[in-house]
mmCIF file of C-alpha atoms in Angstrom:
data_model
loop_
_atom_site.group_PDB
_atom_site.id
_atom_site.type_symbol
_atom_site.label_atom_id
_atom_site.label_comp_id
_atom_site.label_asym_id
_atom_site.label_seq_id
_atom_site.Cartn_x
_atom_site.Cartn_y
_atom_site.Cartn_z
ATOM 1 C CA MET A 869 -1.575 -4.269 66.307
ATOM 2 C CA VAL A 870 1.331 -6.515 65.418
ATOM 3 C CA ARG A 871 3.832 -5.238 62.876
ATOM 4 C CA ILE A 872 6.321 -7.616 61.382
ATOM 5 C CA ALA A 873 7.852 -5.087 59.007
ATOM 6 C CA GLU A 874 8.859 -1.480 59.248
ATOM 7 C CA PRO A 875 8.854 0.988 56.343
ATOM 8 C CA VAL A 876 12.262 1.717 54.902
ATOM 9 C CA PRO A 877 13.280 5.325 55.619
ATOM 10 C CA ALA A 878 13.880 7.361 52.464
ATOM 11 C CA THR A 879 17.437 8.083 53.614
ATOM 12 C CA SER A 880 18.372 4.449 54.255
ATOM 13 C CA ALA A 881 20.748 2.522 52.029
ATOM 14 C CA PRO A 882 19.240 0.068 49.513
ATOM 15 C CA LEU A 883 18.801 -3.453 50.860
ATOM 16 C CA ASP A 884 21.273 -6.069 49.602
ATOM 17 C CA GLY A 885 22.312 -3.996 46.602
ATOM 18 C CA ALA A 886 18.750 -3.333 45.378
ATOM 19 C CA ASP A 887 17.989 0.052 43.890
ATOM 20 C CA ARG A 888 15.594 2.523 45.528
ATOM 21 C CA ASP A 889 12.567 1.261 43.570
ATOM 22 C CA THR A 890 12.592 -2.368 44.683
ATOM 23 C CA ALA A 891 12.456 -2.537 48.489
ATOM 24 C CA ALA A 892 9.189 -1.528 50.151
ATOM 25 C CA TYR A 893 9.760 -3.038 53.588
ATOM 26 C CA ALA A 894 12.781 -3.967 55.609
ATOM 27 C CA ILE A 895 12.021 -7.468 56.852
ATOM 28 C CA PRO A 896 13.444 -7.979 60.339
ATOM 29 C CA PRO A 897 15.853 -10.891 60.736
ATOM 30 C CA CYS A 898 14.387 -14.238 61.759
ATOM 31 C CA TYR A 899 14.945 -15.153 65.368
ATOM 32 C CA GLY A 900 15.449 -18.893 65.356
ATOM 33 C CA ASP A 901 14.339 -21.323 62.700
ATOM 34 C CA ALA A 902 10.680 -21.428 63.730
ATOM 35 C CA THR A 903 8.212 -20.256 61.097
ATOM 36 C CA PRO A 904 5.396 -18.219 62.656
ATOM 37 C CA THR A 905 1.947 -19.781 62.269
ATOM 38 C CA PRO A 906 -0.532 -17.321 60.754
ATOM 39 C CA GLN A 907 -3.437 -16.663 63.077
ATOM 40 C CA PRO A 908 -6.955 -16.357 61.622
ATOM 41 C CA PRO A 909 -8.223 -12.770 61.726
ATOM 42 C CA LEU A 910 -10.895 -11.801 64.228
ATOM 43 C CA PRO A 911 -14.485 -11.378 62.978
ATOM 44 C CA GLY A 912 -14.959 -7.992 61.301
ATOM 45 C CA THR A 913 -11.238 -7.548 60.703
ATOM 46 C CA ALA A 914 -9.059 -8.095 57.665
ATOM 47 C CA ALA A 915 -5.447 -8.055 56.606
ATOM 48 C CA ILE A 916 -3.358 -8.053 53.454
ATOM 49 C CA THR A 917 -0.318 -10.311 53.394
ATOM 50 C CA ILE A 918 2.439 -9.447 50.929
ATOM 51 C CA VAL A 919 3.362 -12.964 49.843
ATOM 52 C CA HIS A 920 5.749 -12.354 46.950
ATOM 53 C CA GLY A 921 7.377 -9.444 45.179
ATOM 54 C CA PRO A 922 10.614 -7.540 44.669
ATOM 55 C CA GLY A 923 12.481 -7.225 47.968
ATOM 56 C CA VAL A 924 10.072 -9.501 49.888
ATOM 57 C CA ARG A 925 11.948 -12.339 51.591
ATOM 58 C CA ALA A 926 9.201 -13.408 53.998
ATOM 59 C CA PRO A 927 5.431 -12.780 54.076
ATOM 60 C CA VAL A 928 4.466 -9.410 55.523
ATOM 61 C CA GLU A 929 1.003 -9.058 57.077
ATOM 62 C CA ILE A 930 -0.581 -5.600 57.158
ATOM 63 C CA PRO A 931 -3.858 -5.166 59.074
ATOM 64 C CA LEU A 932 -6.543 -3.168 57.250
ATOM 65 C CA ALA A 933 -7.205 -0.773 60.113
ATOM 66 C CA THR A 934 -9.131 1.936 58.224
ATOM 67 C CA ASP A 935 -12.210 1.925 55.980
ATOM 68 C CA THR A 936 -10.172 2.924 52.915
ATOM 69 C CA VAL A 937 -6.686 1.575 52.174
ATOM 70 C CA LEU A 938 -4.701 2.884 49.205
ATOM 71 C CA ILE A 939 -2.131 0.617 47.546
ATOM 72 C CA GLY A 940 0.538 2.093 45.297
ATOM 73 C CA ARG A 941 4.068 3.300 44.782
ATOM 74 C CA HIS A 942 3.499 6.810 46.177
ATOM 75 C CA ARG A 943 4.756 7.426 49.716
ATOM 76 C CA ASP A 944 1.313 8.729 50.792
ATOM 77 C CA CYS A 945 -0.343 5.353 50.090
ATOM 78 C CA ASP A 946 -1.286 3.169 53.052
ATOM 79 C CA ILE A 947 0.488 0.149 51.541
ATOM 80 C CA VAL A 948 3.585 1.272 49.631
ATOM 81 C CA LEU A 949 4.939 -1.148 47.022
ATOM 82 C CA THR A 950 7.991 0.533 45.547
ATOM 83 C CA ASP A 951 8.497 -1.137 42.200
ATOM 84 C CA MET A 952 8.055 0.392 38.745
ATOM 85 C CA THR A 953 5.361 -2.201 37.865
ATOM 86 C CA VAL A 954 3.099 -0.595 40.491
ATOM 87 C CA SER A 955 1.345 2.695 39.682
ATOM 88 C CA ARG A 956 1.625 5.581 42.130
ATOM 89 C CA TRP A 957 -2.065 5.202 43.043
ATOM 90 C CA HIS A 958 -2.718 1.614 41.934
ATOM 91 C CA ALA A 959 -5.705 0.219 43.843
ATOM 92 C CA GLU A 960 -7.995 0.877 46.777
ATOM 93 C CA ILE A 961 -9.548 -1.516 49.281
ATOM 94 C CA ARG A 962 -12.740 -0.184 50.822
ATOM 95 C CA ARG A 963 -14.658 -1.576 53.808
ATOM 96 C CA ALA A 964 -18.464 -1.340 53.985
ATOM 97 C CA GLY A 965 -19.586 -3.036 57.199
ATOM 98 C CA ASP A 966 -17.934 -6.469 57.143
ATOM 99 C CA ALA A 967 -17.563 -6.525 53.329
ATOM 100 C CA PHE A 968 -14.424 -5.452 51.462
ATOM 101 C CA THR A 969 -14.111 -4.326 47.847
ATOM 102 C CA VAL A 970 -10.988 -3.731 45.737
ATOM 103 C CA THR A 971 -11.030 -1.078 43.003
ATOM 104 C CA ASP A 972 -8.360 -0.499 40.357
ATOM 105 C CA LEU A 973 -7.550 3.224 40.203
ATOM 106 C CA GLY A 974 -6.684 3.313 36.492
ATOM 107 C CA SER A 975 -3.308 1.650 36.933
ATOM 108 C CA LEU A 976 -1.148 0.963 33.889
ATOM 109 C CA ASN A 977 -0.628 -2.763 34.597
ATOM 110 C CA GLY A 978 -4.067 -3.401 36.097
ATOM 111 C CA THR A 979 -5.217 -5.110 39.269
ATOM 112 C CA TYR A 980 -5.973 -8.831 39.255
ATOM 113 C CA VAL A 981 -7.981 -10.901 41.735
ATOM 114 C CA ASN A 982 -7.405 -14.642 41.438
ATOM 115 C CA ARG A 983 -5.693 -14.024 38.052
ATOM 116 C CA THR A 984 -8.713 -12.184 36.613
ATOM 117 C CA PRO A 985 -8.343 -8.486 35.689
ATOM 118 C CA VAL A 986 -10.791 -6.357 37.667
ATOM 119 C CA ASP A 987 -12.041 -2.790 37.818
ATOM 120 C CA GLN A 988 -14.001 -3.348 41.042
ATOM 121 C CA VAL A 989 -14.865 -6.604 42.791
ATOM 122 C CA PRO A 990 -15.857 -7.769 46.301
ATOM 123 C CA LEU A 991 -13.089 -9.611 48.142
ATOM 124 C CA ALA A 992 -13.461 -12.986 49.844
ATOM 125 C CA ASP A 993 -11.173 -14.606 52.385
ATOM 126 C CA GLY A 994 -8.151 -16.123 50.641
ATOM 127 C CA ASP A 995 -8.396 -14.050 47.447
ATOM 128 C CA VAL A 996 -5.026 -13.379 45.801
ATOM 129 C CA LEU A 997 -4.438 -9.881 44.418
ATOM 130 C CA LEU A 998 -1.769 -9.192 41.822
ATOM 131 C CA VAL A 999 -0.561 -5.592 41.956
ATOM 132 C CA GLY A 1000 2.319 -5.112 39.550
ATOM 133 C CA ALA A 1001 4.977 -7.694 40.437
ATOM 134 C CA PHE A 1002 3.525 -8.215 43.939
ATOM 135 C CA ARG A 1003 1.240 -11.024 45.078
ATOM 136 C CA LEU A 1004 -0.988 -10.087 48.023
ATOM 137 C CA MET A 1005 -3.375 -12.354 49.927
ATOM 138 C CA PHE A 1006 -6.572 -10.984 51.455
ATOM 139 C CA ARG A 1007 -7.632 -12.478 54.801
ATOM 140 C CA SER A 1008 -10.997 -11.624 56.319
ATOM 141 C CA GLY A 1009 -12.195 -12.547 59.796
ATOM 142 C CA THR A 1010 -15.827 -12.606 58.610
ATOM 143 C CA ALA A 1011 -15.259 -15.618 56.370
ATOM 144 C CA VAL A 1012 -13.281 -17.413 59.071
ATOM 145 C CA ALA A 1013 -15.996 -16.777 61.673
ATOM 146 C CA SER A 1014 -18.826 -17.931 59.355
ATOM 147 C CA GLY A 1015 -16.937 -21.047 58.259
ATOM 148 C CA GLY A 1016 -16.549 -19.817 54.665
ATOM 149 C CA GLY A 1017 -13.393 -20.121 52.640
ATOM 150 C CA SER A 1018 -11.920 -18.724 49.476
ATOM 151 C CA ARG A 1019 -13.848 -18.856 46.241
#
């Protein structure tokens, strides 16, 4: 597993003057000016890329390594997005075989897939999720392997 971001320890100082509720990941410094080329996921695998949001300076890819991934502001979530626009337990991504589904967990600001509010919807490769002020991109190896694209 490749990790391009490390969680910010609770005792660390805020990044670049941000308060404690805005920085979810400490993005490591760039080494050189080369922009890494995203690699397509392997068949049967998936990842969420944090594309935009408070404290995000560069895309952060997080592999979906378990069958259930919780997204929220709470420290026990699998993907922690620490901004007040994100509910503590905001959304859940669930794997069933090679298919993935996102479910809103009753969040205050809602969960959007491709700018449409959703309660529960299957995910396709390239779908964009809006969770609070964060924009996340879903990448699935199944769609890449079968030649499919985003909807």
